[in-house]
């Protein structure tokens, strides 16, 4: 069974779906892997390393995809790319199903079976396939380095002959996977870190990393999957009041607050930015979903009253080596979950398969009620 890895085509995407180490693992499992020439180049993985791991190097995307039963991607396919996926093949990647209705219809028409990495359920059994977490870890780390680079201050406290330098103050909004990694990274650099969230579970996690929890802990804010729910306008107002003082006191604010399937909560108003010291920096990791700061512009850096607001998008692509390594392990784990005796086998009674399959056998499954058991038609 042939597994194809085309080069990513989205501008700025430096990651690759499989790294040589994982190719070796799939080849050992009896799969044939075809990698488009140069697919790993931007992440530092040369064609020769893939060849050594047992992959075939294809001259271009068409050659890599020819005869492929499985196509592995990071980003959802762009227009022309989608039609190049062989009919009846299986595609796995970050497919953004909520924003890809047309694409899913095209998959169904061409009987492509599609799995969205962002829908892997957050259950213990699926942890090794959890690409949202692995990529959020990278993003949280990178956001702190971006912030540290943009302020004109040290992060650590320094006691020197030239006097004592106080440590930088970092505020992290949203203490999920990215936020916790941001806290750990800022602490390692020596900053004083405060963190804010609304899920009660976040408090202990924040404190275990040596930061101070300054959030709200609302029992009703957490859903059964461990994610935050959208809060009422009243709660958002209460949060803003609490945050006004905390934001004004921070040198760097890293914002990561998200609610799955909803626009990012608006936590920092323009007035709050105006209360910050000139030279301070906000790094907004929620920029892709509208931003946690009113002034954020996705993919841009704006300055307001001397404060820099960075709308960081696709932050994981800024650290492509480890981001690709981690993603590659995640996607290979999901693929091997779907393979029995060297062939694909879809068991829709299995929670992982059922939750992340968005198109199968000519049908779009995303958005359909997901029955706990039964035929593909019952999945969703
Ligand atoms: P996410 O990216 O959806 O959200 C980031 C953070 O924003 C969350 O901590 C959320 O509580 C917070 N947030 C949302 N609205 C907010 C608001 N109005 N004010 C302040 N903060 C707000 O979440 P995530 O990082 O992908 O995951 C969240 C949690 O899910 C994790 O911390 C963990 O507990 C759980 N999780 C479980 C598993 C597993 O069991 N396998 C894997 C990954 C994550």
PDB file of N, CA and C in Angstrom, residues 13 18 48 64 69 72 90 129 133 170 201-202 238-239 265 281 310 332 374:
ATOM      1  N   UNK A  13       4.165  27.686   4.906  1.00  0.00           N
ATOM      2  CA  UNK A  13       4.138  26.394   5.609  1.00  0.00           C
ATOM      3  C   UNK A  13       5.478  25.693   5.406  1.00  0.00           C
ATOM      4  N   UNK A  18       5.594  13.870   7.149  1.00  0.00           N
ATOM      5  CA  UNK A  18       6.391  12.744   7.673  1.00  0.00           C
ATOM      6  C   UNK A  18       7.858  13.130   7.679  1.00  0.00           C
ATOM      7  N   UNK A  48      17.821  12.780   0.631  1.00  0.00           N
ATOM      8  CA  UNK A  48      18.713  11.636   0.883  1.00  0.00           C
ATOM      9  C   UNK A  48      18.338  10.931   2.189  1.00  0.00           C
ATOM     10  N   UNK A  64       4.304  11.582  -6.964  1.00  0.00           N
ATOM     11  CA  UNK A  64       4.180  11.054  -5.590  1.00  0.00           C
ATOM     12  C   UNK A  64       2.782  10.483  -5.359  1.00  0.00           C
ATOM     13  N   UNK A  69      -2.629   5.064  -1.981  1.00  0.00           N
ATOM     14  CA  UNK A  69      -3.854   4.707  -1.258  1.00  0.00           C
ATOM     15  C   UNK A  69      -4.069   5.679  -0.104  1.00  0.00           C
ATOM     16  N   UNK A  72      -0.709  11.907   3.052  1.00  0.00           N
ATOM     17  CA  UNK A  72      -0.511  12.558   4.356  1.00  0.00           C
ATOM     18  C   UNK A  72      -0.097  14.006   4.146  1.00  0.00           C
ATOM     19  N   UNK A  90      -7.288   7.737   0.737  1.00  0.00           N
ATOM     20  CA  UNK A  90      -7.560   8.258   2.081  1.00  0.00           C
ATOM     21  C   UNK A  90      -6.594   9.401   2.368  1.00  0.00           C
ATOM     22  N   UNK A 129      -1.758  10.554  19.061  1.00  0.00           N
ATOM     23  CA  UNK A 129      -2.219  11.097  17.765  1.00  0.00           C
ATOM     24  C   UNK A 129      -2.624  12.570  17.893  1.00  0.00           C
ATOM     25  N   UNK A 133      -2.338  19.207  20.337  1.00  0.00           N
ATOM     26  CA  UNK A 133      -1.486  19.439  21.506  1.00  0.00           C
ATOM     27  C   UNK A 133      -0.027  19.602  21.110  1.00  0.00           C
ATOM     28  N   UNK A 170       5.498  38.608  32.871  1.00  0.00           N
ATOM     29  CA  UNK A 170       4.791  37.996  31.737  1.00  0.00           C
ATOM     30  C   UNK A 170       3.407  37.555  32.211  1.00  0.00           C
ATOM     31  N   UNK A 201      -9.498  23.421  36.387  1.00  0.00           N
ATOM     32  CA  UNK A 201      -8.350  22.498  36.315  1.00  0.00           C
ATOM     33  C   UNK A 201      -7.044  23.248  36.028  1.00  0.00           C
ATOM     34  N   UNK A 202      -7.169  24.443  35.442  1.00  0.00           N
ATOM     35  CA  UNK A 202      -5.955  25.159  35.033  1.00  0.00           C
ATOM     36  C   UNK A 202      -5.138  25.647  36.239  1.00  0.00           C
ATOM     37  N   UNK A 238     -16.573  40.745  33.465  1.00  0.00           N
ATOM     38  CA  UNK A 238     -15.890  40.553  34.744  1.00  0.00           C
ATOM     39  C   UNK A 238     -14.399  40.246  34.512  1.00  0.00           C
ATOM     40  N   UNK A 239     -14.170  39.410  33.505  1.00  0.00           N
ATOM     41  CA  UNK A 239     -12.786  39.063  33.169  1.00  0.00           C
ATOM     42  C   UNK A 239     -12.018  40.307  32.763  1.00  0.00           C
ATOM     43  N   UNK A 265     -12.312  34.411  22.486  1.00  0.00           N
ATOM     44  CA  UNK A 265     -12.882  35.418  23.385  1.00  0.00           C
ATOM     45  C   UNK A 265     -12.060  36.713  23.361  1.00  0.00           C
ATOM     46  N   UNK A 281       4.682  44.336  24.979  1.00  0.00           N
ATOM     47  CA  UNK A 281       4.347  43.543  23.788  1.00  0.00           C
ATOM     48  C   UNK A 281       3.205  42.573  24.095  1.00  0.00           C
ATOM     49  N   UNK A 310       1.361  41.570  18.279  1.00  0.00           N
ATOM     50  CA  UNK A 310       1.774  40.659  17.216  1.00  0.00           C
ATOM     51  C   UNK A 310       0.704  39.578  17.051  1.00  0.00           C
ATOM     52  N   UNK A 332       1.416   9.341  11.926  1.00  0.00           N
ATOM     53  CA  UNK A 332       1.750   7.925  11.703  1.00  0.00           C
ATOM     54  C   UNK A 332       0.974   7.046  12.684  1.00  0.00           C
ATOM     55  N   UNK A 374     -22.081   1.591  14.782  1.00  0.00           N
ATOM     56  CA  UNK A 374     -22.845   1.389  13.560  1.00  0.00           C
ATOM     57  C   UNK A 374     -22.076   1.699  12.307  1.00  0.00           C
TER      58      UNK A 374
END
